[in-house]
Amino acid sequence: MMTDGRTSGIIHRVTGSRLWKSVFRHGYPATDLDRMSAMFTNFFLHLLPAKVHPNSLRLTYTWALGMVTFYLMVIQFVTGFLLMFFYIPVTDLAYHNMKDLQFAVSFGLLLRNMHRWAAHGMVALVFLHMGRVFYTASYRPPREFNWTMGVLLWLVTLFLSFTGYLLPWDQLAFWAITVGTSIAGYPPWIGETIRTLMLGGHQVGQGALLRFYVLHVAILPAMLCLLVAIHFWRVRKDGGLSRPEGPSPKSTAIPVAGGRFVPGPQKTYTLMEVVRGTSPMVGAQRPEDEVPAWPHLLFRLIVLFQVVLGVVVLLAIVFDAPLEELANPTHPPNPAKAPWYFLGLQELVSYSALVGGVVIPGLLVLGLMGIPYIDRAREGEGIWFTSALGKRIAAWSFVGTIPYTMGLLFLNARFGVRRFAPEAPQGVVDLLNPATLLLAAIVAFSVIVGWRTGSRRMAAIALFSAFVSAYVLLMIIGTCFRGPNWDWALPWL
Amino acid sequence: MPKPGSSPESIDNSPDKGRISRRVLLGTGWCGFLLSIVGPALANIRFLFPNVVYEGPTLLKVGRPEDYASGTITFLDEQRLFIMRDPEGLRALSAICTHLRCTTGPFMPPTAEWKEDHSRCPCHGSIFAKDGRVLQGPAPRPLEFYRVSLAPDGRLVVDTAAVVDKGDVLKV
Ligand code: FES
């Protein structure tokens, strides 16, 4: 190795040049103070705080779910941009573009697989992240609005997935557009207009493909960027990630390089002197409890990104993204199944399109957004399930929903309304079916829990847990126990 | 809060008579501002609804009456139609499921569970009878019948834009 004077001389000349200094204003930061100011003055690092609370770094608290989702989004952007070079949103070409990516383009299959796996990952992790934030009550003030932003991000993610799997124009795509836009046509008065808007006409064809393409590559990503920016900005402005109140338990604190925190001579409080009052940034921060984000946060994030990228590449190498047959407008596949995360919805829709496709999802989104405004207590932030009682309620809700849901489905299969009253008006079927009865039971259960415990937090835990449990169950049923003609079937037969 | 010079009388008598009050000016300004936002927004929404679409025809030619023997149901999958012929005449039944528009399957003979000819939709399990009735499943309405007519050249034409009662038969 050349570590002699000549090399270091060259390095010196490069790093001492005006060009270098115009790009990198400071040298490599050697002290904690320099590192903190590096976080502050660098455009990319500016997103992160200069100092973080060790509790926010605990893996078992956040599971890094939000950050992993963000990384997956970055992977989606990069792979998506590349795929756009070989994809033409024309019904006669789209499917063959997919085949080309698979067989004729170098690394085309890998990129498509990565795009697919990262998309599945995003859908799953956005939801898990929401679950983490919910169960640790991290939507407590001042983070209420950021929770709402999070719910919107969840919706945009789902729409991105939906518009994404329509693009290959295979059987899945064609019938998903058919069914999806028909659901959009259900709301009274405006339904048909929305459907026309989505399809760019009245039939599923070129107009629809182009519209979903534009949504997928331009409009929804732009919305995603904007919402993510607001989301992260709010995290910073609301005083970083949520955490249990009080100073960090010393046992979990990460030792600060160089000992205790000592305010440096450059430390200024300019902004804090301007900002009056006890905004969370000013009030709740105790710098002496925190550690510099460089290296404690930064290096973790770099390693995390490597891991995420590695897992996605590995999945993409091992498992190919499926491509069904070319879209056939005359025959849906039998059974025609949505991707796993929509199969619970498909199960609900199979009882009533209006209730399962419009009413329940609509109420669910409104309910989720409203949680922080309904549960206005302050206790429990940063603590999983808030209390031992919360833990018990969550467990009961999870488990209790299962027999109830199964019972409903069984009763419906044996004694469904249409079986006894074939001429019954649709309104009766919309009112008396497993989807409605499930919704009613879960809401009633949550109200009872809230009333008995006198805590809206406990009611929220019951509601959220029961819904998650029911949806996962429906997803499993849709995936494994539904066969041709959407009949009950056993996966091993 | 009444301010000096802002009551109607004082405006009438003041040298400012005929000049626009601050409130009117601001109101007009705000209205203009809102219009400048709402107008283009509405225009953009309107823009998204096409005035011309290039979609398939709604009038379908489906062959000659002789092609369909009495007592048969023919499934035309390209057209997503059933052509039914019985002693009374010809009928065209839509094969587009009224639930979420999947194509429902061909008619199958009665089984132990379904005592009449029935057609099943593969998407969410709706089952329909020959007269379009919903036997089971989430479909909210019966399948639709379309008007069948005879073109001058002797061929059958189905108008998928014209929904008719199930009693409407083309006598041939
Ligand atoms: S589309 Fe036929 S049952 Fe849903």
XYZ file of C-alpha atoms and ligand atoms in Angstrom:
669
model
C 0.000 0.000 0.000
C 1.117 3.461 -0.756
C 0.784 5.412 2.394
C 3.873 7.394 1.756
C 4.243 11.102 1.541
C 3.342 11.230 -2.154
C -0.159 9.805 -1.669
C -0.966 11.984 1.266
C 0.410 14.876 -0.734
C -2.046 14.137 -3.558
C -4.918 13.739 -1.118
C -3.946 17.006 0.429
C -3.886 18.763 -2.905
C -7.298 17.375 -3.866
C -9.014 18.139 -0.595
C -7.286 21.484 -0.434
C -8.426 22.543 -3.901
C -10.989 25.241 -4.402
C -13.229 22.842 -6.305
C -13.285 20.343 -3.444
C -13.864 23.056 -0.891
C -16.721 24.483 -2.931
C -18.481 21.129 -2.595
C -17.390 20.058 0.885
C -17.233 23.155 2.999
C -15.753 21.425 6.015
C -13.211 18.704 6.491
C -14.173 15.300 7.860
C -15.704 16.022 11.250
C -13.522 14.609 13.961
C -15.274 15.749 17.118
C -18.857 15.343 18.255
C -19.375 19.033 17.913
C -18.150 19.043 14.318
C -20.344 16.071 13.584
C -23.365 17.801 14.952
C -22.689 20.871 12.900
C -22.159 18.608 9.884
C -25.671 17.200 10.407
C -26.915 20.722 10.539
C -25.180 22.169 7.522
C -25.523 19.253 5.101
C -28.607 19.220 2.900
C -29.093 15.476 3.082
C -28.231 15.063 6.739
C -30.289 18.059 7.693
C -33.315 15.770 7.652
C -31.927 14.147 10.770
C -31.543 15.887 14.101
C -28.089 16.764 15.384
C -28.744 14.789 18.541
C -31.091 11.919 19.242
C -32.569 10.409 22.342
C -31.255 6.901 22.983
C -34.821 5.690 23.512
C -35.613 6.548 19.905
C -32.712 4.398 18.821
C -33.930 1.282 20.558
C -34.706 -1.257 17.876
C -37.424 -2.936 19.927
C -39.282 0.342 20.199
C -39.585 1.386 16.552
C -38.361 -1.724 14.766
C -37.130 0.863 12.238
C -40.356 0.238 10.347
C -40.840 3.771 9.076
C -37.273 4.030 7.893
C -37.393 0.662 6.128
C -40.568 1.769 4.369
C -38.801 4.919 3.269
C -35.872 2.906 1.909
C -38.245 0.646 0.026
C -39.781 3.748 -1.471
C -36.341 4.883 -2.632
C -35.816 1.464 -4.218
C -39.222 1.814 -5.882
C -38.275 5.149 -7.358
C -34.967 3.936 -8.755
C -36.248 0.625 -10.154
C -39.405 2.325 -11.393
C -37.501 4.964 -13.316
C -35.435 2.243 -14.953
C -38.456 0.114 -15.857
C -40.020 3.104 -17.573
C -37.367 2.855 -20.279
C -38.843 -0.450 -21.450
C -42.522 -0.010 -20.782
C -45.093 1.508 -23.106
C -48.605 1.960 -21.686
C -50.431 0.651 -24.738
C -52.765 -2.326 -24.419
C -51.214 -4.096 -27.410
C -47.662 -3.653 -26.162
C -47.658 -3.578 -22.384
C -47.819 -7.318 -21.890
C -45.067 -7.934 -24.424
C -42.935 -5.297 -22.732
C -43.195 -7.429 -19.617
C -42.070 -10.478 -21.546
C -39.186 -8.464 -22.978
C -38.156 -7.381 -19.505
C -38.274 -11.008 -18.520
C -36.347 -12.502 -21.401
C -34.673 -9.891 -23.564
C -33.472 -7.084 -21.311
C -30.326 -7.510 -19.230
C -31.311 -7.418 -15.569
C -34.861 -6.621 -16.671
C -36.334 -9.486 -14.699
C -34.280 -8.593 -11.646
C -35.457 -4.991 -11.727
C -39.074 -5.957 -12.212
C -38.825 -8.473 -9.384
C -37.221 -5.885 -7.123
C -39.967 -3.426 -7.963
C -42.533 -6.046 -7.137
C -40.993 -7.201 -3.878
C -40.293 -3.719 -2.610
C -43.934 -2.871 -3.370
C -45.181 -5.822 -1.346
C -42.750 -4.827 1.383
C -44.040 -1.283 1.411
C -47.641 -2.366 1.755
C -46.787 -4.649 4.648
C -44.398 -2.296 6.415
C -46.503 0.829 6.134
C -49.179 -1.088 7.937
C -46.843 -2.533 10.546
C -45.449 0.948 11.105
C -48.973 2.220 11.665
C -49.528 -0.601 14.115
C -46.359 0.305 16.015
C -47.327 3.976 16.173
C -50.834 3.105 17.244
C -49.933 0.627 19.974
C -47.296 2.920 21.466
C -49.856 5.771 21.434
C -47.402 7.854 19.463
C -50.272 9.830 17.976
C -50.487 11.813 21.208
C -50.279 15.599 20.881
C -48.445 17.208 19.162
C -48.307 14.320 16.703
C -52.026 14.012 15.893
C -51.744 15.584 12.501
C -48.739 13.506 11.573
C -50.766 10.376 12.276
C -53.340 11.667 9.808
C -50.566 12.239 7.282
C -49.522 8.658 7.942
C -53.004 7.354 7.159
C -52.911 9.280 3.870
C -49.501 7.797 3.118
C -50.985 4.353 3.690
C -53.748 5.109 1.188
C -51.330 6.461 -1.405
C -49.197 3.347 -0.968
C -52.214 1.126 -1.595
C -53.219 3.127 -4.670
C -49.672 2.934 -5.966
C -49.754 -0.837 -5.598
C -53.137 -1.058 -7.246
C -52.192 1.142 -10.204
C -48.904 -0.747 -10.421
C -50.257 -4.224 -10.869
C -52.607 -3.014 -13.565
C -49.788 -2.020 -15.869
C -48.635 -5.448 -17.161
C -52.077 -5.837 -18.767
C -52.316 -9.477 -17.862
C -55.440 -11.205 -16.598
C -54.893 -9.981 -13.054
C -54.562 -6.419 -14.327
C -57.600 -6.443 -16.569
C -59.998 -7.933 -14.073
C -58.628 -5.880 -11.210
C -59.399 -2.723 -13.194
C -62.821 -4.092 -14.053
C -63.661 -4.911 -10.457
C -61.869 -1.922 -8.918
C -63.524 0.662 -11.123
C -66.888 -1.043 -10.630
C -66.471 -0.667 -6.866
C -65.689 3.002 -7.448
C -68.990 3.140 -9.326
C -71.022 2.090 -6.293
C -71.281 5.263 -4.216
C -74.680 6.805 -4.926
C -74.901 9.858 -7.209
C -71.204 10.325 -7.936
C -70.206 6.687 -8.457
C -70.703 6.468 -12.217
C -68.897 9.779 -12.715
C -65.911 8.548 -10.755
C -65.868 5.366 -12.768
C -65.927 7.262 -16.054
C -63.163 9.472 -14.762
C -60.996 6.469 -13.887
C -61.641 4.634 -17.135
C -61.517 7.657 -19.398
C -64.701 6.263 -20.938
C -67.068 3.419 -20.222
C -65.087 0.317 -21.090
C -61.864 -1.073 -19.685
C -59.300 -0.418 -22.382
C -56.609 1.907 -23.611
C -58.049 4.941 -21.859
C -57.947 3.203 -18.498
C -54.424 1.856 -18.974
C -53.065 5.293 -19.802
C -54.819 6.903 -16.867
C -53.534 4.362 -14.408
C -50.056 4.727 -15.853
C -50.077 8.484 -15.353
C -51.368 8.004 -11.828
C -48.705 5.414 -11.131
C -45.654 7.222 -12.473
C -46.517 10.863 -11.923
C -49.453 11.874 -9.787
C -49.275 9.370 -6.955
C -45.459 9.514 -6.631
C -45.662 13.296 -6.473
C -48.278 13.034 -3.739
C -46.137 10.477 -1.966
C -43.084 12.771 -2.038
C -45.044 15.697 -0.728
C -46.657 13.688 2.059
C -43.392 12.027 3.047
C -41.721 15.431 3.185
C -44.467 16.773 5.431
C -44.401 13.586 7.510
C -40.655 13.766 8.169
C -40.677 17.502 8.684
C -43.393 17.098 11.289
C -41.414 14.364 13.022
C -38.537 16.801 13.405
C -40.696 19.734 14.426
C -42.654 17.637 16.904
C -39.496 16.839 18.794
C -38.290 13.676 17.085
C -39.758 10.237 17.488
C -42.098 9.605 20.349
C -40.700 7.890 23.417
C -41.673 7.229 26.993
C -41.682 10.383 29.059
C -38.866 11.284 31.404
C -35.104 11.088 30.974
C -33.544 8.120 29.310
C -32.986 5.171 31.609
C -29.246 5.317 32.106
C -28.954 1.590 31.547
C -30.087 1.903 27.964
C -28.240 5.133 27.238
C -25.469 4.803 24.736
C -22.286 6.238 26.159
C -21.411 9.507 24.510
C -18.008 9.476 22.941
C -15.843 11.627 25.145
C -18.055 11.429 28.217
C -20.833 13.691 29.354
C -22.471 16.257 27.169
C -20.901 19.656 27.651
C -22.387 22.593 25.810
C -19.727 23.671 23.379
C -18.603 27.224 22.849
C -20.366 27.322 19.472
C -23.682 26.222 20.893
C -26.177 28.992 20.301
C -29.805 29.284 21.194
C -30.704 31.872 18.590
C -33.831 30.131 17.393
C -34.904 29.132 20.847
C -34.740 32.732 21.939
C -36.966 33.691 19.068
C -39.430 30.879 19.592
C -41.327 31.619 22.758
C -43.329 29.254 24.839
C -42.988 25.548 25.349
C -43.122 24.209 21.829
C -42.107 20.588 22.032
C -38.805 21.316 20.375
C -37.946 23.878 22.998
C -39.635 22.433 26.041
C -39.156 18.708 26.071
C -35.641 18.460 24.783
C -32.939 17.769 27.309
C -29.745 17.783 25.297
C -27.745 16.208 28.087
C -29.856 13.046 27.749
C -29.154 12.737 24.063
C -26.367 11.406 21.938
C -24.975 12.847 18.702
C -26.801 11.562 15.663
C -23.439 11.089 13.999
C -22.423 8.304 14.422
C -25.160 6.752 16.575
C -28.084 7.284 14.216
C -26.332 7.849 10.918
C -24.312 4.654 10.875
C -27.302 2.598 11.923
C -29.247 4.055 9.023
C -26.514 3.258 6.531
C -26.296 -0.337 7.724
C -30.086 -0.583 7.671
C -30.210 0.530 4.069
C -27.667 -2.082 3.107
C -29.727 -4.752 4.811
C -32.971 -3.646 3.155
C -31.392 -3.492 -0.271
C -29.781 -6.876 0.301
C -33.053 -8.512 1.306
C -34.919 -7.058 -1.685
C -32.222 -8.169 -4.137
C -32.170 -11.608 -2.593
C -35.934 -11.979 -2.810
C -35.819 -10.727 -6.391
C -33.213 -13.310 -7.313
C -35.011 -16.214 -5.666
C -38.673 -15.455 -6.387
C -39.883 -14.196 -9.737
C -42.775 -11.778 -9.892
C -45.679 -13.638 -11.447
C -47.154 -12.677 -14.782
C -50.521 -14.132 -15.637
C -51.828 -14.743 -19.125
C -52.456 -11.890 -21.507
C -55.558 -9.915 -20.599
C -58.655 -11.599 -21.955
C -61.659 -9.273 -21.813
C -64.090 -12.145 -22.340
C -63.110 -14.454 -19.491
C -61.902 -13.717 -16.001
C -59.660 -16.377 -14.508
C -61.517 -18.657 -12.155
C -61.114 -17.816 -9.321
C -60.087 -14.236 -10.044
C -58.105 -13.227 -7.008
C -56.622 -9.880 -6.011
C -53.126 -9.674 -4.483
C -52.949 -10.831 -0.863
C -53.399 -7.426 0.748
C -56.693 -6.866 -1.076
C -58.058 -10.360 -0.544
C -59.723 -9.403 2.731
C -61.435 -6.621 0.853
C -62.425 -9.032 -1.899
C -63.945 -11.301 0.744
C -65.948 -8.376 2.136
C -67.006 -7.295 -1.341
C -68.238 -10.820 -1.988
C -71.019 -10.174 0.549
C -71.982 -6.708 -0.532
C -70.183 -4.425 -2.936
C -71.643 -1.310 -1.360
C -70.895 -2.242 2.245
C -67.661 -4.147 1.717
C -66.228 -1.955 -1.000
C -67.386 1.518 -0.061
C -68.939 1.833 3.403
C -66.489 -0.205 5.483
C -63.302 1.084 3.810
C -64.623 4.632 4.035
C -65.484 4.344 7.724
C -62.176 2.620 8.374
C -60.162 5.462 6.872
C -62.185 8.133 8.665
C -61.966 6.204 11.918
C -58.212 5.778 11.628
C -57.677 9.448 10.876
C -59.890 10.406 13.784
C -58.196 8.255 16.443
C -55.964 11.003 17.918
C -58.860 13.426 17.982
C -61.199 10.966 19.669
C -58.691 9.618 22.182
C -57.461 12.892 23.612
C -55.868 11.607 26.795
C -52.164 12.260 27.289
C -51.121 9.129 29.141
C -49.361 6.144 27.729
C -47.189 7.740 25.073
C -44.264 5.582 24.146
C -45.491 2.565 26.086
C -46.589 -0.508 24.173
C -50.352 -1.048 24.743
C -50.289 1.732 27.367
C -50.835 -0.628 30.322
C -51.284 -4.231 31.359
C -55.006 -3.746 30.813
C -54.324 -2.493 27.298
C -52.295 -5.579 26.601
C -55.095 -7.815 27.805
C -57.724 -5.976 25.779
C -55.601 -6.198 22.646
C -55.085 -9.921 23.151
C -58.807 -10.510 23.754
C -59.762 -8.488 20.713
C -57.323 -10.349 18.525
C -58.458 -13.771 19.642
C -62.148 -13.045 20.155
C -62.698 -11.779 16.643
C -61.689 -15.088 15.117
C -64.546 -17.369 16.271
C -67.061 -14.568 15.742
C -65.960 -13.963 12.163
C -65.787 -17.655 11.377
C -69.249 -18.125 12.854
C -70.647 -15.342 10.706
C -69.169 -16.766 7.526
C -70.468 -20.203 8.382
C -73.968 -18.934 9.153
C -73.959 -16.929 5.941
C -72.963 -19.942 3.893
C -75.752 -22.016 5.444
C -78.487 -19.483 6.117
C -77.689 -16.478 3.937
C -80.573 -14.092 3.299
C -80.943 -15.034 -0.369
C -81.245 -18.669 0.514
C -84.490 -18.145 2.352
C -85.765 -15.058 0.650
C -84.476 -15.167 -2.907
C -86.575 -12.142 -3.796
C -85.397 -10.089 -0.826
C -84.515 -6.550 -1.863
C -80.819 -5.748 -2.118
C -81.109 -3.355 0.825
C -81.799 -6.300 3.131
C -78.784 -8.183 1.807
C -76.657 -5.060 2.255
C -77.854 -4.802 5.829
C -77.703 -8.445 6.883
C -74.451 -9.916 5.717
C -71.179 -10.884 7.397
C -69.503 -7.601 6.435
C -72.119 -5.405 8.128
C -72.525 -7.691 11.108
C -68.770 -7.779 11.603
C -68.528 -4.005 11.497
C -71.429 -3.614 13.911
C -70.035 -6.145 16.364
C -66.562 -4.623 16.406
C -67.875 -1.104 16.921
C -70.221 -2.296 19.662
C -67.411 -4.206 21.347
C -65.194 -1.150 21.328
C -67.937 1.059 22.732
C -68.501 -1.422 25.542
C -64.792 -1.573 26.317
C -64.614 2.218 26.375
C -67.623 2.434 28.652
C -66.449 -0.263 31.079
C -62.895 1.048 31.338
C -63.796 4.697 31.063
C -60.870 5.122 28.687
C -61.058 6.027 25.035
C -57.576 4.677 24.608
C -58.786 1.228 25.629
C -61.747 1.556 23.267
C -59.361 2.489 20.470
C -57.128 -0.496 21.250
C -60.143 -2.822 21.127
C -61.351 -1.339 17.843
C -57.986 -1.361 16.101
C -57.028 -4.854 17.282
C -60.349 -6.389 16.349
C -60.232 -4.837 12.889
C -56.681 -5.967 12.234
C -57.488 -9.453 13.459
C -60.644 -9.696 11.339
C -58.904 -8.379 8.249
C -55.974 -10.756 8.575
C -58.428 -13.619 9.003
C -60.374 -12.571 5.899
C -57.103 -12.271 4.008
C -56.164 -15.823 4.979
C -59.615 -17.092 4.016
C -59.426 -15.317 0.668
C -55.964 -16.668 -0.004
C -56.334 -20.256 1.113
C -59.977 -21.185 1.395
C -61.593 -19.778 -1.707
C -61.594 -21.798 -4.897
C -63.247 -21.672 -8.310
C -66.442 -19.586 -8.405
C -65.384 -18.185 -5.027
C -66.634 -21.381 -3.424
C -65.230 -22.641 -0.160
C -62.248 -24.834 -0.853
C -59.504 -26.461 1.137
C -55.980 -25.547 0.081
C -54.737 -29.108 0.361
C -57.418 -30.580 -1.907
C -67.240 47.729 15.395
C -68.504 50.916 13.792
C -65.659 53.142 12.762
C -65.926 56.834 12.015
C -66.824 57.311 8.421
C -68.068 53.793 7.884
C -71.785 54.233 8.608
C -74.033 54.614 5.559
C -75.024 58.218 6.316
C -71.540 59.484 6.711
C -70.510 57.831 3.440
C -73.448 59.440 1.646
C -72.513 62.875 2.846
C -68.784 62.642 2.752
C -66.585 63.784 -0.111
C -65.855 60.044 -0.611
C -69.348 59.583 -1.989
C -69.341 57.244 -4.964
C -66.063 55.652 -3.967
C -65.998 51.967 -3.172
C -65.854 51.054 0.479
C -62.984 49.024 1.812
C -65.288 46.142 2.584
C -66.651 45.933 -0.956
C -63.185 46.200 -2.413
C -61.832 43.411 -0.228
C -64.908 41.290 -0.848
C -64.523 41.657 -4.580
C -60.854 40.849 -4.290
C -61.503 37.676 -2.343
C -64.238 36.577 -4.716
C -61.951 37.133 -7.660
C -59.199 35.204 -5.921
C -61.498 32.263 -5.169
C -62.828 32.280 -8.713
C -59.300 32.242 -10.073
C -58.700 29.053 -8.072
C -62.041 27.293 -8.394
C -62.517 28.122 -12.078
C -59.350 26.475 -13.356
C -59.867 23.574 -10.962
C -63.314 22.900 -12.406
C -61.950 23.323 -15.923
C -59.230 20.776 -15.199
C -61.758 18.294 -13.867
C -63.929 18.806 -16.919
C -60.862 18.319 -19.097
C -60.484 14.795 -17.698
C -63.843 13.702 -19.095
C -63.366 12.856 -22.766
C -65.858 14.185 -25.293
C -64.985 11.509 -27.820
C -64.244 7.916 -26.942
C -63.051 5.209 -29.260
C -64.754 2.233 -27.756
C -66.437 -0.812 -29.155
C -69.913 -0.494 -30.704
C -73.068 -1.009 -28.684
C -74.869 -2.589 -31.650
C -73.707 -6.166 -32.039
C -74.432 -8.391 -35.036
C -74.818 -11.913 -33.788
C -75.649 -14.051 -36.811
C -78.967 -15.244 -38.202
C -82.003 -16.622 -36.372
C -81.385 -20.021 -38.000
C -78.075 -20.232 -36.127
C -79.940 -20.728 -32.874
C -82.017 -23.846 -32.441
C -85.136 -23.705 -30.312
C -84.598 -24.506 -26.651
C -80.924 -23.587 -26.631
C -78.792 -21.043 -24.831
C -75.721 -19.959 -26.773
C -72.866 -18.239 -24.958
C -71.119 -15.671 -27.156
C -68.030 -15.008 -25.084
C -66.563 -12.336 -27.366
C -69.723 -10.293 -26.989
C -70.316 -11.330 -23.366
C -73.882 -12.353 -24.255
C -76.239 -15.277 -24.037
C -78.612 -15.752 -26.974
C -81.619 -17.775 -25.877
C -84.199 -19.275 -28.149
C -87.404 -20.925 -27.073
C -90.734 -21.457 -28.839
C -91.668 -17.849 -28.115
C -88.673 -16.384 -29.879
C -85.227 -14.921 -29.271
C -83.824 -13.092 -26.284
C -80.355 -11.668 -25.513
C -79.162 -11.912 -21.914
C -76.088 -9.978 -20.773
C -73.258 -12.097 -19.348
C -71.867 -9.109 -17.458
C -72.313 -9.785 -13.762
C -74.292 -7.004 -12.091
C -72.026 -7.207 -9.059
C -68.698 -5.903 -10.345
C -68.853 -6.616 -14.074
C -66.943 -9.886 -14.354
C -68.123 -12.209 -17.134
C -70.387 -14.811 -15.650
C -69.905 -18.396 -16.784
C -72.009 -20.490 -19.190
C -75.277 -22.009 -18.012
C -74.991 -25.354 -16.317
C -77.705 -27.982 -15.838
C -79.486 -28.211 -12.465
C -77.646 -29.773 -9.546
C -78.728 -31.026 -6.162
C -78.128 -27.566 -4.734
C -79.455 -25.459 -7.617
C -82.678 -26.847 -8.931
C -82.620 -24.998 -12.266
C -80.160 -24.072 -14.996
C -77.700 -21.643 -13.516
C -74.665 -19.569 -14.386
C -71.907 -18.773 -11.902
C -69.660 -15.724 -11.723
C -66.042 -16.617 -10.929
C -65.175 -13.378 -9.154
C -67.316 -13.363 -6.001
C -69.645 -16.288 -6.442
C -72.896 -14.795 -7.715
C -75.285 -17.314 -9.280
C -77.927 -16.409 -11.847
C -80.969 -18.192 -13.250
C -81.958 -18.276 -16.922
C -84.336 -15.368 -16.523
C -81.514 -13.324 -14.985
C -82.659 -13.714 -11.356
C -79.962 -13.710 -8.652
C -80.050 -17.092 -6.944
C -77.131 -16.465 -4.591
C -74.233 -14.165 -3.963
C -73.623 -10.471 -3.850
C -75.079 -9.410 -7.224
C -77.578 -6.655 -6.435
C -79.672 -6.881 -9.624
C -80.713 -9.544 -12.118
C -78.723 -9.897 -15.322
C -79.999 -7.544 -17.993
C -81.843 -8.404 -21.198
C -80.973 -6.401 -24.302
C -83.195 -5.553 -27.245
C -82.851 -7.967 -30.167
C -83.973 -6.920 -33.632
C -83.730 -8.099 -37.170
C -81.582 -6.047 -39.536
C -82.770 -5.584 -43.134
C -80.148 -8.097 -44.264
C -81.836 -10.729 -42.110
C -79.185 -10.736 -39.401
C -79.833 -10.402 -35.689
C -78.742 -7.192 -33.954
C -78.382 -6.858 -30.196
C -78.428 -3.340 -28.806
C -76.424 -3.444 -25.569
C -77.434 0.136 -24.854
C -81.129 -0.807 -24.763
C -82.098 -2.768 -21.679
C -85.505 -4.400 -21.991
C -87.860 -6.390 -19.824
C -87.335 -10.134 -19.735
C -90.691 -10.539 -21.473
C -89.509 -8.733 -24.605
C -89.012 -11.409 -27.205
C -88.110 -11.196 -30.843
C -90.599 -13.439 -32.574
C -89.122 -15.113 -35.590
S -68.415 -9.706 -10.337
Fe -69.730 -11.398 -10.386
S -69.859 -11.927 -8.352
Fe -68.619 -10.168 -8.267
